[in-house]
mmCIF file of C-alpha atoms in Angstrom:
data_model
loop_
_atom_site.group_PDB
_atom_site.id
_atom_site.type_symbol
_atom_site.label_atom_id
_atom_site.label_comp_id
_atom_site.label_asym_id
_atom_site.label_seq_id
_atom_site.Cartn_x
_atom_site.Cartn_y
_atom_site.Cartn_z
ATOM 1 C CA UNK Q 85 -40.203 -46.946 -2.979
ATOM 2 C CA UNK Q 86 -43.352 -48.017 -1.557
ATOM 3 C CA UNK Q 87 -44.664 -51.799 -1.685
ATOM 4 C CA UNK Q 88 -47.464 -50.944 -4.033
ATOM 5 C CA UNK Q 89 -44.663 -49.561 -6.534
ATOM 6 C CA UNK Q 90 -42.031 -52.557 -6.443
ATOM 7 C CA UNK Q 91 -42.056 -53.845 -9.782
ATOM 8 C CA UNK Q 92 -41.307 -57.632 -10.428
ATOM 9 C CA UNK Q 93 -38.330 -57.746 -13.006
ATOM 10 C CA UNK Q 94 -39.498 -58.460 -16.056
ATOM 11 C CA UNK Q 95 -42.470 -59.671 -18.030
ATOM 12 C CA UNK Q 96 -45.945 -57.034 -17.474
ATOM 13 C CA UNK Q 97 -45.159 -55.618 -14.344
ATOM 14 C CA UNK Q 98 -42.192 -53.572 -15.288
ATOM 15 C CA UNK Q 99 -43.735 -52.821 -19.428
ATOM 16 C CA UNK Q 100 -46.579 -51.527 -17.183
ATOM 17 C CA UNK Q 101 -43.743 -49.398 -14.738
ATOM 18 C CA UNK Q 102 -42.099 -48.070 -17.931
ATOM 19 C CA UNK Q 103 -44.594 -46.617 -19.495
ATOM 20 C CA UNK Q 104 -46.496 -45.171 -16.604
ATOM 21 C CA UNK Q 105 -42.854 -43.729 -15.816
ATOM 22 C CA UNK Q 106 -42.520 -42.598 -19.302
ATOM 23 C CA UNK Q 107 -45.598 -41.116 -19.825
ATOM 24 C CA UNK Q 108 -45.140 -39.067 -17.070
ATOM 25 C CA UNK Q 109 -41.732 -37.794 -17.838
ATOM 26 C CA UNK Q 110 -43.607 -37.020 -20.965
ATOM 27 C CA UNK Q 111 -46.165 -34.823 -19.756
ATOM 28 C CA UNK Q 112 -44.184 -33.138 -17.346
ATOM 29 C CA UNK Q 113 -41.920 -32.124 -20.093
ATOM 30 C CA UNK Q 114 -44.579 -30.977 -22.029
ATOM 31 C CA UNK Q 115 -46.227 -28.472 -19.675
ATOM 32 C CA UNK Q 116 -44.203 -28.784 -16.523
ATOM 33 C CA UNK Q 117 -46.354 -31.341 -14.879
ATOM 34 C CA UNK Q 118 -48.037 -28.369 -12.870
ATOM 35 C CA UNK Q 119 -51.797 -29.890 -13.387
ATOM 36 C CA UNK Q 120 -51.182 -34.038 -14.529
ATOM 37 C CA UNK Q 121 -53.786 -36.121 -13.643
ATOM 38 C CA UNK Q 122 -54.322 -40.059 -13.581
ATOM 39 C CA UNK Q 123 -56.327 -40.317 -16.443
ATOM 40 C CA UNK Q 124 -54.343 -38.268 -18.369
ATOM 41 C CA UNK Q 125 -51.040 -40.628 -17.287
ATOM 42 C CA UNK Q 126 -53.407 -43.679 -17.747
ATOM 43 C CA UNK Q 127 -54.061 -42.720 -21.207
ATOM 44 C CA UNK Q 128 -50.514 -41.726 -22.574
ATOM 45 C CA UNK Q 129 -49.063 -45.042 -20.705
ATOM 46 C CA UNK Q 130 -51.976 -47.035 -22.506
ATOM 47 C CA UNK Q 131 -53.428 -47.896 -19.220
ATOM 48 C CA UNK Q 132 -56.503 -47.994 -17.089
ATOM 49 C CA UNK Q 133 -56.637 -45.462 -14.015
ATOM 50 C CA UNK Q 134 -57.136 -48.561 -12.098
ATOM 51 C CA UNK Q 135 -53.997 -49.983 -13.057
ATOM 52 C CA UNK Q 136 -52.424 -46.876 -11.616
ATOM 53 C CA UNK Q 137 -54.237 -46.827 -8.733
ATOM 54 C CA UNK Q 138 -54.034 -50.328 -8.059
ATOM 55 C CA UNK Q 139 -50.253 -50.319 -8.257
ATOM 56 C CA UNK Q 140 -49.225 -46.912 -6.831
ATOM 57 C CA UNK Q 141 -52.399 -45.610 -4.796
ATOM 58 C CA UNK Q 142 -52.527 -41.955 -5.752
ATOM 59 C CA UNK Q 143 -51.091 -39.526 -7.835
ATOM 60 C CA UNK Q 144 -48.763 -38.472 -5.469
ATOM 61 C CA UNK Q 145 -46.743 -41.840 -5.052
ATOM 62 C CA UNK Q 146 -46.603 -42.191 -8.276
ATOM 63 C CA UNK Q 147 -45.029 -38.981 -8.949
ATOM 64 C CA UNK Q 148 -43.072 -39.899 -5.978
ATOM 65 C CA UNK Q 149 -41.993 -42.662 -7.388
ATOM 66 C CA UNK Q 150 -40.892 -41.085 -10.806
ATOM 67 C CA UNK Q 151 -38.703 -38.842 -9.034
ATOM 68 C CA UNK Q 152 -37.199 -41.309 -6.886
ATOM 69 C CA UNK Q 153 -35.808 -43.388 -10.279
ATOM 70 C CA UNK Q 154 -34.992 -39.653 -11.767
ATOM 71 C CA UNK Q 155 -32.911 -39.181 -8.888
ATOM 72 C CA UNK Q 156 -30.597 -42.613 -9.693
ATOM 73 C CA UNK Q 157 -27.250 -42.094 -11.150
ATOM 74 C CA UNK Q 158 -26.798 -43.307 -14.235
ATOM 75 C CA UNK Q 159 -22.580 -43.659 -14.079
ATOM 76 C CA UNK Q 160 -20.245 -44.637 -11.397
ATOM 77 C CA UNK Q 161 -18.486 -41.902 -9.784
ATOM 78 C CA UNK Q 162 -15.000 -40.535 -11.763
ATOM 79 C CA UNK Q 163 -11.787 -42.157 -10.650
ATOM 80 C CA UNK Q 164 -9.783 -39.936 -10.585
ATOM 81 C CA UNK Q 165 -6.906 -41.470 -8.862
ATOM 82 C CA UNK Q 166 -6.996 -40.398 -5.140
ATOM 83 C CA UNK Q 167 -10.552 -40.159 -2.580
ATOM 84 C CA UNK Q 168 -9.556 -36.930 -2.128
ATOM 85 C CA UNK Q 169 -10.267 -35.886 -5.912
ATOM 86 C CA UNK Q 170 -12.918 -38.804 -6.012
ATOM 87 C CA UNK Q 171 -14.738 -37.672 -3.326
ATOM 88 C CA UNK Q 172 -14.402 -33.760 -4.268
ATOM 89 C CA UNK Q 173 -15.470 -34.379 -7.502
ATOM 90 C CA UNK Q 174 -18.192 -36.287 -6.972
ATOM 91 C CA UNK Q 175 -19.758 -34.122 -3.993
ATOM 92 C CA UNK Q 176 -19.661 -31.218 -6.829
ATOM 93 C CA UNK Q 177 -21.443 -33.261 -9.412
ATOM 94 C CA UNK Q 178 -23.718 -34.339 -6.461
ATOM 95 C CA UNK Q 179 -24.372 -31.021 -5.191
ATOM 96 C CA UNK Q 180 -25.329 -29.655 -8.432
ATOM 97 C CA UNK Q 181 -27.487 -31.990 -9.554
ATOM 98 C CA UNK Q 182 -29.754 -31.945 -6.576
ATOM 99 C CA UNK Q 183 -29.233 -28.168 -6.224
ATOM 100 C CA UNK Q 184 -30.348 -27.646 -10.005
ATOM 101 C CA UNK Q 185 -33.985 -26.582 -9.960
ATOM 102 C CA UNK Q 186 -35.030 -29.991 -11.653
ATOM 103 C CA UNK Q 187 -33.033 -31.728 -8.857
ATOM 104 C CA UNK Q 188 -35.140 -29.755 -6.128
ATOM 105 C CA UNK Q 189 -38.439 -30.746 -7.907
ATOM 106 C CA UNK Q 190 -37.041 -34.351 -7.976
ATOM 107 C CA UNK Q 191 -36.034 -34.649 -4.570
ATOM 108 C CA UNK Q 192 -39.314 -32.971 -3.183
ATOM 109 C CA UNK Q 193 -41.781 -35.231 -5.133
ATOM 110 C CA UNK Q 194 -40.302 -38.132 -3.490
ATOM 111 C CA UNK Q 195 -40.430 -36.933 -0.742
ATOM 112 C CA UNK Q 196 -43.753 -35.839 -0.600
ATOM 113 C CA UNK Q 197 -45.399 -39.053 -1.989
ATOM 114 C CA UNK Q 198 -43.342 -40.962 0.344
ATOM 115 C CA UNK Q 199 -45.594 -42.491 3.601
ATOM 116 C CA UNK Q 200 -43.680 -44.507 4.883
ATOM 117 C CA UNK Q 201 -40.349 -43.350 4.625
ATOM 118 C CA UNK Q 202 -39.348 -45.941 1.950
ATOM 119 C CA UNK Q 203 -38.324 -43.407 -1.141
ATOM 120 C CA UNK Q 204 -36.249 -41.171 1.350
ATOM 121 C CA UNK Q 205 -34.548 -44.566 2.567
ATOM 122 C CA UNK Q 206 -34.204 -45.298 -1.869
ATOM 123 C CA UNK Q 207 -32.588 -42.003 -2.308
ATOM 124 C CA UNK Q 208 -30.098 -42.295 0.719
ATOM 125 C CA UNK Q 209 -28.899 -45.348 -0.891
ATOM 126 C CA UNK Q 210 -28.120 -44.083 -4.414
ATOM 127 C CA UNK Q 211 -25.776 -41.928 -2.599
ATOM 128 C CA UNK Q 212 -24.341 -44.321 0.163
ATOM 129 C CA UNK Q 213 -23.444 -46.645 -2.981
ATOM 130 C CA UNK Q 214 -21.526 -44.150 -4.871
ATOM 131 C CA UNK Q 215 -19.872 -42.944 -1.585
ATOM 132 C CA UNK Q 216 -19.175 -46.934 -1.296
ATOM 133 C CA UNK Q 217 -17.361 -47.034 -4.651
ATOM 134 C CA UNK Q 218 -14.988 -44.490 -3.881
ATOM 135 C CA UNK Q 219 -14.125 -45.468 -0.755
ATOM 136 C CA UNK Q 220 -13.431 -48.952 -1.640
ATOM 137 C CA UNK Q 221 -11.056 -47.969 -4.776
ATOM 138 C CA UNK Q 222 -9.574 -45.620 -2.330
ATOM 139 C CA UNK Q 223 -9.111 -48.416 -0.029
ATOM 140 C CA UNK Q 224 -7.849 -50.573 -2.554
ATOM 141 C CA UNK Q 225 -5.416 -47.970 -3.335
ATOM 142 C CA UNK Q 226 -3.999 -48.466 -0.073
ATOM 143 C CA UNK Q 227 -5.280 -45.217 1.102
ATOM 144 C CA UNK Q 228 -6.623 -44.582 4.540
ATOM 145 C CA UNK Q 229 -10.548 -44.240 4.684
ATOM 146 C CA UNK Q 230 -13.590 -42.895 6.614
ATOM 147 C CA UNK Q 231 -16.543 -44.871 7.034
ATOM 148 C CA UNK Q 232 -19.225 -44.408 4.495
ATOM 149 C CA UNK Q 233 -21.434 -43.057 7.445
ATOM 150 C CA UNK Q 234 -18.844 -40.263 8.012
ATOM 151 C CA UNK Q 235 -19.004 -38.888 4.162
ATOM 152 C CA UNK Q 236 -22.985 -39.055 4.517
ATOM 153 C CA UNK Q 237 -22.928 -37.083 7.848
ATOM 154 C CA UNK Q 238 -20.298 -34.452 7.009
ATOM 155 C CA UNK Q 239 -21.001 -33.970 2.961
ATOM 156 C CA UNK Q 240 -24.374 -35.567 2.197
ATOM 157 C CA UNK Q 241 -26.685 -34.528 5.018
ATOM 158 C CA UNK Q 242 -25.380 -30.878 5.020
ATOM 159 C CA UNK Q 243 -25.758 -30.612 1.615
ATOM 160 C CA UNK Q 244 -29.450 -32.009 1.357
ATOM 161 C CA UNK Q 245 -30.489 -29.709 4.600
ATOM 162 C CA UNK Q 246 -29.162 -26.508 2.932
ATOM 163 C CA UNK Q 247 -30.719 -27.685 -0.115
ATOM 164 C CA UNK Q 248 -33.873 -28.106 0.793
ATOM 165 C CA UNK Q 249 -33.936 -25.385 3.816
ATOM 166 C CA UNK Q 250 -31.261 -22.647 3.316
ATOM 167 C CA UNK Q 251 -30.635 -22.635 -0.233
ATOM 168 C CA UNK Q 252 -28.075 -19.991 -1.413
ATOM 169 C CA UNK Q 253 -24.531 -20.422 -2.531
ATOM 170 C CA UNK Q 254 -23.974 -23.453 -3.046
ATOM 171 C CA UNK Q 255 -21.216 -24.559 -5.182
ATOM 172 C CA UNK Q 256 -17.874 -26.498 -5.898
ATOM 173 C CA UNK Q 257 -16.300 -24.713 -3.154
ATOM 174 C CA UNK Q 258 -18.598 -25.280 -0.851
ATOM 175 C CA UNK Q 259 -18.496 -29.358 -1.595
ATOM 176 C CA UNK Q 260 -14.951 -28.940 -1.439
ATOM 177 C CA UNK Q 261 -15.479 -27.801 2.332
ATOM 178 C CA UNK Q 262 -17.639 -30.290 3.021
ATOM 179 C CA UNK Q 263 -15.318 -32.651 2.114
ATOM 180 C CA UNK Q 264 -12.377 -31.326 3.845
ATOM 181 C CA UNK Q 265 -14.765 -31.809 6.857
ATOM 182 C CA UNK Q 266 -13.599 -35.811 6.178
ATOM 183 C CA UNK Q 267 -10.085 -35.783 6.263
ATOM 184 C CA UNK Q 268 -10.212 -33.369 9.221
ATOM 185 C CA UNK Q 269 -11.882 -36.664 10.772
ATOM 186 C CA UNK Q 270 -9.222 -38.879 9.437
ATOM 187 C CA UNK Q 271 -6.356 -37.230 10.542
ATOM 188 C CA UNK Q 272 -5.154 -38.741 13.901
ATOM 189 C CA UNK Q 273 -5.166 -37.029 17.184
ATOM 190 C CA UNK Q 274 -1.884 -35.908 18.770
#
């Protein structure tokens, strides 16, 4: 997220962040977004322009920035007993969310609004921390784990470059693959 868009918790700041945030969800649900404009976002939020521009710089961070809080889970990831399912399951889920053509549109706006790197840097963290759950209940299971870099390298990153690049076939199978591409890590070498 970029400096201009941190919101302090609480008090005007963040009424000011919701609104902006919900007007625009708004009007992008409304017409697709294809044509928004400031004033248009300043006026649904019961805003100024300025206030938008003050706090975001341009319409493009702020839509950025939109996307960035569209793309945060809302659950923990499903226990489902081992970090084989866990992490199955939850590269599925992953995979078709971002894959979904609302997930695309998400992932692209903050990406595109994103100067200095700071929203790409948000979004890798959304996932690191869910990868970070399972692997510690795994863990605490007893079970033996890969590093949370590992599961970003060999699921995540694939995933987002064929995504974004090569899209095609991508389904459960193919996060089950990815996956697999872990364990083949953590098995030990003769």
């Amino acid at each position: 997220m970029s400096p201009r868009a941190a919101a302090r918790p609480g008090g005007r700041s963040a009424r000011v962040q919701q609104a902006v945030h919900t007007a625009v969800r708004d009007l992008q649900a409304e017409d697709g977004g294809a044509d928004l404009t400031v004033p248009q976002i300043a006026g649904r939020a019961g805003v100024t322009p300025s206030t938008i521009y003050r706090r975001w710089g341009s319409l493009q961070e702020l839509l950025s920035d939109v996307a960035v809080e569209r793309l945060r889970p809302e659950a923990p990831p499903a226990d489902l007993g081992s970090l084989r399912a866990d992490l199955e399951h939850w590269a599925a889920d992953f995979l078709e969310e971002m894959s979904s053509p609302p997930g695309r549109s998400y992932i692209r706006a903050a990406l595109a609004g994103d100067p200095d790197g700071g929203n790409a840097g948000q979004c890798s963290a959304y996932a690191v921390e869910q990868v970070e759950i399972i692997i510690g209940r795994a863990a605490g299971r007893g079970e033996h784990v890969p590093d949370s870099e590992i599961v970003m390298d060999h699921v995540v990153a694939p995933m987002m470059y064929r995504i974004l690049f090569r899209p095609g076939l991508l389904d459960a199978q193919y996060a089950r693959e990815l996956v697999a591409t872990v364990f083949y890590r953590l098995m030990p070498l003769p």
